[in-house]
């Protein structure tokens, strides 16, 4: 399989007036083209830091991050970053929120506008194009935020706990829904979550990070024995016998390092 992203021996610390906070320690992994990777780890371990480094917003102290074998800093536009809060602007309609990125990049043209309408239609927001964000449900807002990220046509999508502001029921539906959209778009995705069930229901592979400074504890590839690829949906995964096995395995890994820090 083709490697799209290589993370090579990344370490990073924050320096503030209060001193140094090591956040990541010697992390290496690679991501294949079209792969859906989930990153789990204890709260405060450095997950968001890892995504900020991959997005090129932060520069690592040590190590390098390569997209297609070249430094990420020169190709930030190929990375789409979706945050926990949807960051939709209330004074813009949903459609105009979606066009914000192309506007900033000066790439707004009739084709992009057409694609914005198509994406909004395809993902159930066609009737809400002229609505304000506050008129949408939490799940619809997340979908709008995803469309806003997709319109820039990123090669890699970074998702930082995008569902954690939603209530449980909505969260299940929206995470399944958005997982399917990302698959359909054929994007490579990195999802940071503290919700193990979410990770197992969506990902091809899960990286388990240790507590801070995060190092890569283990990697688990997920295989579900569905007869047809089309059956491999988040909902079906949650009901499959393998789900529990993976859950227990990764749960044990996560709790092992909690005990070590006690
Ligand atoms: P996570 O996303 O896993 O909860 P973060 O990557 O946000 O963890 O943070 C890792 C550690 O780095 C935390 O201890 C946090 O307080 C610290 N940290 C994060 N951002 C900054 C910053 N801008 N300045 C100083 N320390 C930071
Ligand atoms: Mg975080």
Short mmCIF file of C-alpha atoms in Angstrom, two decimals, residues 71-238:
data_model
loop_
_atom_site.label_atom_id
_atom_site.label_comp_id
_atom_site.label_asym_id
_atom_site.label_seq_id
_atom_site.Cartn_x
_atom_site.Cartn_y
_atom_site.Cartn_z
CA UNK A 71 8.12 18.28 4.25
CA UNK A 72 4.63 19.15 5.36
CA UNK A 73 5.39 22.86 5.79
CA UNK A 74 5.36 23.33 2.02
CA UNK A 75 2.04 21.55 1.56
CA UNK A 76 -0.22 22.71 4.36
CA UNK A 77 -3.04 23.23 1.87
CA UNK A 78 -3.28 19.47 1.37
CA UNK A 79 -4.31 18.99 4.99
CA UNK A 80 -7.83 19.65 6.28
CA UNK A 81 -8.27 20.18 10.01
CA UNK A 82 -11.62 19.76 11.73
CA UNK A 83 -11.83 20.76 15.34
CA UNK A 84 -14.00 19.78 18.27
CA UNK A 85 -15.97 23.00 18.12
CA UNK A 86 -17.44 23.46 14.68
CA UNK A 87 -16.31 27.11 14.49
CA UNK A 88 -19.17 28.01 12.17
CA UNK A 89 -19.73 31.76 11.91
CA UNK A 90 -23.21 32.75 13.01
CA UNK A 91 -23.35 35.82 10.80
CA UNK A 92 -22.89 33.74 7.67
CA UNK A 93 -25.35 31.30 6.14
CA UNK A 94 -24.35 27.62 6.03
CA UNK A 95 -23.53 27.96 2.34
CA UNK A 96 -21.35 31.00 2.96
CA UNK A 97 -19.67 29.26 5.88
CA UNK A 98 -18.71 26.48 3.49
CA UNK A 99 -17.24 29.04 1.09
CA UNK A 100 -15.13 30.71 3.76
CA UNK A 101 -11.99 28.62 3.12
CA UNK A 102 -11.97 29.16 -0.67
CA UNK A 103 -12.61 32.87 -0.05
CA UNK A 104 -9.59 33.11 2.24
CA UNK A 105 -7.49 31.14 -0.24
CA UNK A 106 -8.72 33.31 -3.13
CA UNK A 107 -9.83 30.18 -4.94
CA UNK A 108 -13.55 30.94 -5.04
CA UNK A 109 -14.94 30.35 -8.53
CA UNK A 110 -18.18 29.06 -10.07
CA UNK A 111 -16.92 25.49 -9.94
CA UNK A 112 -16.22 25.68 -6.20
CA UNK A 113 -19.66 27.20 -5.63
CA UNK A 114 -21.25 24.36 -7.58
CA UNK A 115 -19.35 21.80 -5.55
CA UNK A 116 -20.46 23.50 -2.32
CA UNK A 117 -24.09 23.07 -3.35
CA UNK A 118 -23.45 19.46 -4.39
CA UNK A 119 -21.73 18.56 -1.13
CA UNK A 120 -24.41 20.24 0.97
CA UNK A 121 -27.08 18.38 -1.01
CA UNK A 122 -25.26 15.06 -0.81
CA UNK A 123 -24.89 15.31 2.93
CA UNK A 124 -28.44 16.26 3.79
CA UNK A 125 -28.00 20.00 4.16
CA UNK A 126 -29.47 21.08 0.83
CA UNK A 127 -32.49 22.67 2.47
CA UNK A 128 -30.38 24.49 5.04
CA UNK A 129 -27.98 26.33 2.77
CA UNK A 130 -29.38 29.73 3.66
CA UNK A 131 -29.94 28.91 7.35
CA UNK A 132 -27.77 30.31 10.10
CA UNK A 133 -25.68 27.83 12.14
CA UNK A 134 -27.90 28.32 15.22
CA UNK A 135 -30.88 27.00 13.26
CA UNK A 136 -29.20 23.61 12.79
CA UNK A 137 -28.98 20.65 15.16
CA UNK A 138 -25.59 19.71 16.62
CA UNK A 139 -25.24 16.83 14.17
CA UNK A 140 -26.07 18.98 11.18
CA UNK A 141 -23.56 21.58 12.30
CA UNK A 142 -20.85 18.92 12.42
CA UNK A 143 -21.78 17.83 8.92
CA UNK A 144 -21.62 21.44 7.75
CA UNK A 145 -18.18 21.76 9.37
CA UNK A 146 -17.08 18.62 7.53
CA UNK A 147 -18.36 19.96 4.21
CA UNK A 148 -16.46 23.18 4.91
CA UNK A 149 -13.30 21.11 5.32
CA UNK A 150 -14.01 18.90 2.27
CA UNK A 151 -14.61 21.84 -0.08
CA UNK A 152 -10.88 22.60 0.08
CA UNK A 153 -10.32 19.08 -1.24
CA UNK A 154 -7.65 18.09 1.30
CA UNK A 155 -5.75 14.86 0.80
CA UNK A 156 -5.60 14.19 4.50
CA UNK A 157 -8.31 15.00 7.02
CA UNK A 158 -7.42 15.62 10.65
CA UNK A 159 -10.30 15.34 13.08
CA UNK A 160 -9.76 16.39 16.68
CA UNK A 161 -12.54 14.95 18.87
CA UNK A 162 -15.10 16.28 16.40
CA UNK A 163 -18.06 14.64 18.12
CA UNK A 164 -17.34 15.26 21.76
CA UNK A 165 -19.64 18.27 22.10
CA UNK A 166 -22.64 16.17 21.05
CA UNK A 167 -24.96 14.24 23.34
CA UNK A 168 -24.55 10.46 23.33
CA UNK A 169 -27.34 9.53 20.93
CA UNK A 170 -26.47 12.25 18.43
CA UNK A 171 -22.84 11.40 18.76
CA UNK A 172 -23.40 7.79 17.72
CA UNK A 173 -25.40 8.80 14.68
CA UNK A 174 -23.15 11.65 13.63
CA UNK A 175 -19.89 9.79 14.07
CA UNK A 176 -21.24 6.88 12.02
CA UNK A 177 -22.57 9.27 9.44
CA UNK A 178 -19.37 11.29 9.14
CA UNK A 179 -17.26 8.13 9.11
CA UNK A 180 -19.24 6.93 6.08
CA UNK A 181 -18.88 10.29 4.33
CA UNK A 182 -15.11 10.22 4.75
CA UNK A 183 -14.98 6.67 3.35
CA UNK A 184 -17.14 7.65 0.41
CA UNK A 185 -14.90 10.62 -0.37
CA UNK A 186 -11.91 8.27 -0.28
CA UNK A 187 -9.99 10.51 2.10
CA UNK A 188 -7.10 9.57 4.31
CA UNK A 189 -8.16 10.46 7.84
CA UNK A 190 -6.68 10.76 11.31
CA UNK A 191 -9.25 10.88 14.05
CA UNK A 192 -8.29 11.79 17.60
CA UNK A 193 -10.81 10.60 20.14
CA UNK A 194 -10.98 9.59 23.77
CA UNK A 195 -13.92 7.33 22.92
CA UNK A 196 -12.60 3.85 22.30
CA UNK A 197 -15.90 2.56 20.87
CA UNK A 198 -15.90 5.38 18.36
CA UNK A 199 -12.35 4.53 17.31
CA UNK A 200 -13.13 0.82 16.88
CA UNK A 201 -16.33 1.48 14.94
CA UNK A 202 -14.64 3.81 12.45
CA UNK A 203 -10.97 3.06 11.97
CA UNK A 204 -8.77 0.69 9.98
CA UNK A 205 -6.07 0.98 12.60
CA UNK A 206 -5.76 2.44 16.09
CA UNK A 207 -2.69 4.05 17.60
CA UNK A 208 -2.60 3.90 21.38
CA UNK A 209 -0.60 6.68 23.03
CA UNK A 210 0.86 6.61 26.53
CA UNK A 211 0.22 9.35 29.06
CA UNK A 212 2.22 12.58 28.67
CA UNK A 213 4.69 12.90 27.15
CA UNK A 214 2.91 10.69 24.65
CA UNK A 215 4.87 7.92 23.07
CA UNK A 216 3.40 5.29 20.77
CA UNK A 217 2.38 2.44 23.00
CA UNK A 218 0.95 0.06 20.46
CA UNK A 219 -0.80 -0.12 17.12
CA UNK A 220 -3.84 -2.31 16.54
CA UNK A 221 -5.11 -3.15 13.05
CA UNK A 222 -8.81 -3.87 12.98
CA UNK A 223 -10.26 -6.73 10.97
CA UNK A 224 -13.92 -7.60 10.96
CA UNK A 225 -15.06 -10.77 9.24
CA UNK A 226 -17.92 -9.28 7.25
CA UNK A 227 -18.69 -11.31 4.13
CA UNK A 228 -19.24 -8.19 2.01
CA UNK A 229 -17.23 -4.96 2.25
CA UNK A 230 -20.51 -3.03 2.14
CA UNK A 231 -21.48 -4.65 5.45
CA UNK A 232 -18.50 -3.05 7.18
CA UNK A 233 -20.39 -0.11 8.65
CA UNK A 234 -19.85 1.50 12.04
CA UNK A 235 -23.20 0.20 13.29
CA UNK A 236 -22.49 -3.38 12.17
CA UNK A 237 -19.07 -3.20 13.77
CA UNK A 238 -20.58 -2.23 17.09
#
